């Protein structure tokens, strides 16, 4: 992840004053709606889902980087980012869980892993720990869950 963060920091320095961190968060939220639309209507477009999720994960890193680099950190921005992430991840998981209703138990348990991990991290006061800062973890994981859920319906 270090190269991704280095690129994000360089981008952040170049966009200070031109692009606001909350605008990047809003763009990520809009992209989330597009991802949900593709997952619901075209669940077998795995490549597109993966690419869109990669972009969404990068935007999630970039908004925080811009906020820190440009000294735009705010309570509103922090909450906006967390709510945007929470709604996106849980909507995606709910759609997949609905499709997995007839799936084997191990696949159902696998699809619930992010919810459990987020819950565990929040109990240990490290919110967003395991997936929030890993640009490859979310896209790969969600694409696999979408794949599995589309195969089980």
Tab-separated table of C-alpha atoms in Angstrom:
chain	number	residue	atom	x	y	z
A	1	UNK	CA	0.000	0.000	0.000
A	2	UNK	CA	2.916	2.384	0.507
A	3	UNK	CA	3.207	3.230	-3.224
A	4	UNK	CA	-0.522	3.995	-3.343
A	5	UNK	CA	-0.228	6.332	-0.360
A	6	UNK	CA	2.831	8.018	-1.894
A	7	UNK	CA	0.862	8.689	-5.086
A	8	UNK	CA	-2.126	9.929	-3.043
A	9	UNK	CA	0.092	12.307	-1.097
A	10	UNK	CA	1.601	13.707	-4.307
A	11	UNK	CA	-1.839	14.123	-5.868
A	12	UNK	CA	-3.068	15.798	-2.669
A	13	UNK	CA	-0.252	18.355	-2.740
A	14	UNK	CA	-1.074	19.221	-6.357
A	15	UNK	CA	-4.817	19.670	-5.823
A	16	UNK	CA	-4.786	21.733	-2.615
A	17	UNK	CA	-7.058	24.710	-3.111
A	18	UNK	CA	-8.598	23.259	-6.285
A	19	UNK	CA	-10.368	20.117	-5.078
A	20	UNK	CA	-11.905	19.760	-1.634
A	21	UNK	CA	-11.709	16.515	0.333
A	22	UNK	CA	-15.498	16.464	0.790
A	23	UNK	CA	-15.907	16.716	-2.988
A	24	UNK	CA	-13.833	13.567	-3.393
A	25	UNK	CA	-15.967	11.849	-0.741
A	26	UNK	CA	-19.098	12.933	-2.628
A	27	UNK	CA	-17.648	11.579	-5.871
A	28	UNK	CA	-16.991	8.280	-4.068
A	29	UNK	CA	-20.590	8.220	-2.814
A	30	UNK	CA	-21.900	8.808	-6.348
A	31	UNK	CA	-19.603	6.064	-7.639
A	32	UNK	CA	-21.001	3.805	-4.906
A	33	UNK	CA	-24.488	4.268	-6.370
A	34	UNK	CA	-23.150	3.307	-9.797
A	35	UNK	CA	-21.446	0.208	-8.361
A	36	UNK	CA	-24.653	-0.852	-6.588
A	37	UNK	CA	-26.573	-0.328	-9.855
A	38	UNK	CA	-24.120	-2.509	-11.792
A	39	UNK	CA	-24.157	-5.224	-9.118
A	40	UNK	CA	-27.981	-5.325	-9.081
A	41	UNK	CA	-28.528	-5.146	-12.840
A	42	UNK	CA	-25.379	-6.697	-14.307
A	43	UNK	CA	-23.930	-9.022	-11.626
A	44	UNK	CA	-21.803	-10.956	-14.105
A	45	UNK	CA	-19.776	-7.890	-15.155
A	46	UNK	CA	-16.990	-8.791	-12.735
A	47	UNK	CA	-14.267	-6.831	-14.490
A	48	UNK	CA	-16.298	-3.622	-14.424
A	49	UNK	CA	-17.324	-4.189	-10.809
A	50	UNK	CA	-13.681	-4.765	-9.838
A	51	UNK	CA	-12.450	-1.642	-11.674
A	52	UNK	CA	-15.198	0.570	-10.239
A	53	UNK	CA	-14.519	-0.785	-6.760
A	54	UNK	CA	-10.781	-0.124	-7.188
A	55	UNK	CA	-11.536	3.485	-8.145
A	56	UNK	CA	-13.914	3.783	-5.176
A	57	UNK	CA	-11.243	2.417	-2.814
A	58	UNK	CA	-8.676	4.879	-4.184
A	59	UNK	CA	-11.085	7.795	-3.782
A	60	UNK	CA	-11.613	6.679	-0.195
A	61	UNK	CA	-7.864	6.955	0.397
A	62	UNK	CA	-7.551	10.186	-1.573
A	63	UNK	CA	-10.216	12.113	0.341
A	64	UNK	CA	-8.426	11.543	3.645
A	65	UNK	CA	-5.081	12.364	2.087
A	66	UNK	CA	-6.405	15.646	0.686
A	67	UNK	CA	-7.992	16.511	4.031
A	68	UNK	CA	-4.704	15.958	5.883
A	69	UNK	CA	-2.381	17.508	3.291
A	70	UNK	CA	-4.544	20.576	2.632
A	71	UNK	CA	-5.472	20.944	6.321
A	72	UNK	CA	-9.170	20.485	5.530
A	73	UNK	CA	-9.869	17.907	8.218
A	74	UNK	CA	-13.211	18.489	9.884
A	75	UNK	CA	-15.680	16.603	12.017
A	76	UNK	CA	-18.259	16.850	9.222
A	77	UNK	CA	-15.807	15.459	6.640
A	78	UNK	CA	-14.825	12.593	8.906
A	79	UNK	CA	-18.451	11.648	9.546
A	80	UNK	CA	-19.403	12.119	5.892
A	81	UNK	CA	-16.611	9.731	4.862
A	82	UNK	CA	-17.590	7.116	7.462
A	83	UNK	CA	-21.290	7.295	6.600
A	84	UNK	CA	-20.536	7.075	2.877
A	85	UNK	CA	-18.344	3.997	3.433
A	86	UNK	CA	-20.847	2.409	5.800
A	87	UNK	CA	-23.800	2.822	3.427
A	88	UNK	CA	-21.837	1.594	0.409
A	89	UNK	CA	-20.389	-1.480	2.078
A	90	UNK	CA	-23.600	-2.503	3.806
A	91	UNK	CA	-25.790	-1.986	0.750
A	92	UNK	CA	-23.428	-4.112	-1.296
A	93	UNK	CA	-23.336	-6.803	1.366
A	94	UNK	CA	-27.137	-6.757	1.778
A	95	UNK	CA	-27.627	-7.249	-1.959
A	96	UNK	CA	-25.178	-10.132	-1.953
A	97	UNK	CA	-26.671	-11.616	1.234
A	98	UNK	CA	-30.115	-11.587	-0.364
A	99	UNK	CA	-28.730	-13.444	-3.348
A	100	UNK	CA	-26.919	-15.871	-1.038
A	101	UNK	CA	-30.073	-16.910	0.808
A	102	UNK	CA	-29.885	-20.406	-0.742
A	103	UNK	CA	-26.100	-20.632	-0.662
A	104	UNK	CA	-24.040	-23.121	1.329
A	105	UNK	CA	-23.279	-22.044	4.912
A	106	UNK	CA	-19.494	-21.422	4.340
A	107	UNK	CA	-20.257	-18.916	1.574
A	108	UNK	CA	-22.804	-17.142	3.774
A	109	UNK	CA	-20.245	-16.951	6.591
A	110	UNK	CA	-17.596	-15.643	4.199
A	111	UNK	CA	-19.916	-12.878	3.005
A	112	UNK	CA	-20.482	-11.766	6.612
A	113	UNK	CA	-16.764	-11.437	7.349
A	114	UNK	CA	-16.524	-7.672	6.676
A	115	UNK	CA	-19.445	-6.966	8.998
A	116	UNK	CA	-17.833	-9.027	11.752
A	117	UNK	CA	-14.425	-7.420	11.193
A	118	UNK	CA	-15.879	-3.895	11.250
A	119	UNK	CA	-17.738	-4.729	14.452
A	120	UNK	CA	-14.576	-6.217	15.998
A	121	UNK	CA	-12.473	-3.222	14.970
A	122	UNK	CA	-14.993	-0.758	16.389
A	123	UNK	CA	-15.011	-2.637	19.708
A	124	UNK	CA	-11.236	-2.254	19.802
A	125	UNK	CA	-11.543	1.457	18.950
A	126	UNK	CA	-9.838	1.029	15.566
A	127	UNK	CA	-12.727	1.722	13.198
A	128	UNK	CA	-12.282	0.711	9.597
A	129	UNK	CA	-9.122	-1.206	10.359
A	130	UNK	CA	-8.853	-4.201	8.135
A	131	UNK	CA	-10.344	-3.001	4.861
A	132	UNK	CA	-10.490	0.765	5.017
A	133	UNK	CA	-6.814	1.274	4.286
A	134	UNK	CA	-6.162	-1.582	1.892
A	135	UNK	CA	-6.788	-0.579	-1.701
A	136	UNK	CA	-6.810	-4.169	-2.992
A	137	UNK	CA	-8.699	-5.867	-0.181
A	138	UNK	CA	-12.134	-4.319	-0.782
A	139	UNK	CA	-12.269	-4.675	-4.574
A	140	UNK	CA	-11.066	-8.277	-4.562
A	141	UNK	CA	-13.285	-9.264	-1.658
A	142	UNK	CA	-16.446	-7.606	-2.987
A	143	UNK	CA	-15.904	-8.881	-6.516
A	144	UNK	CA	-15.574	-12.420	-5.112
A	145	UNK	CA	-18.742	-12.038	-3.056
A	146	UNK	CA	-20.644	-10.657	-6.079
A	147	UNK	CA	-19.324	-13.576	-8.115
A	148	UNK	CA	-20.346	-16.130	-5.522
A	149	UNK	CA	-23.765	-14.553	-4.995
A	150	UNK	CA	-24.494	-14.486	-8.712
A	151	UNK	CA	-23.578	-18.188	-8.978
A	152	UNK	CA	-25.860	-19.189	-6.111
A	153	UNK	CA	-29.077	-17.641	-7.430
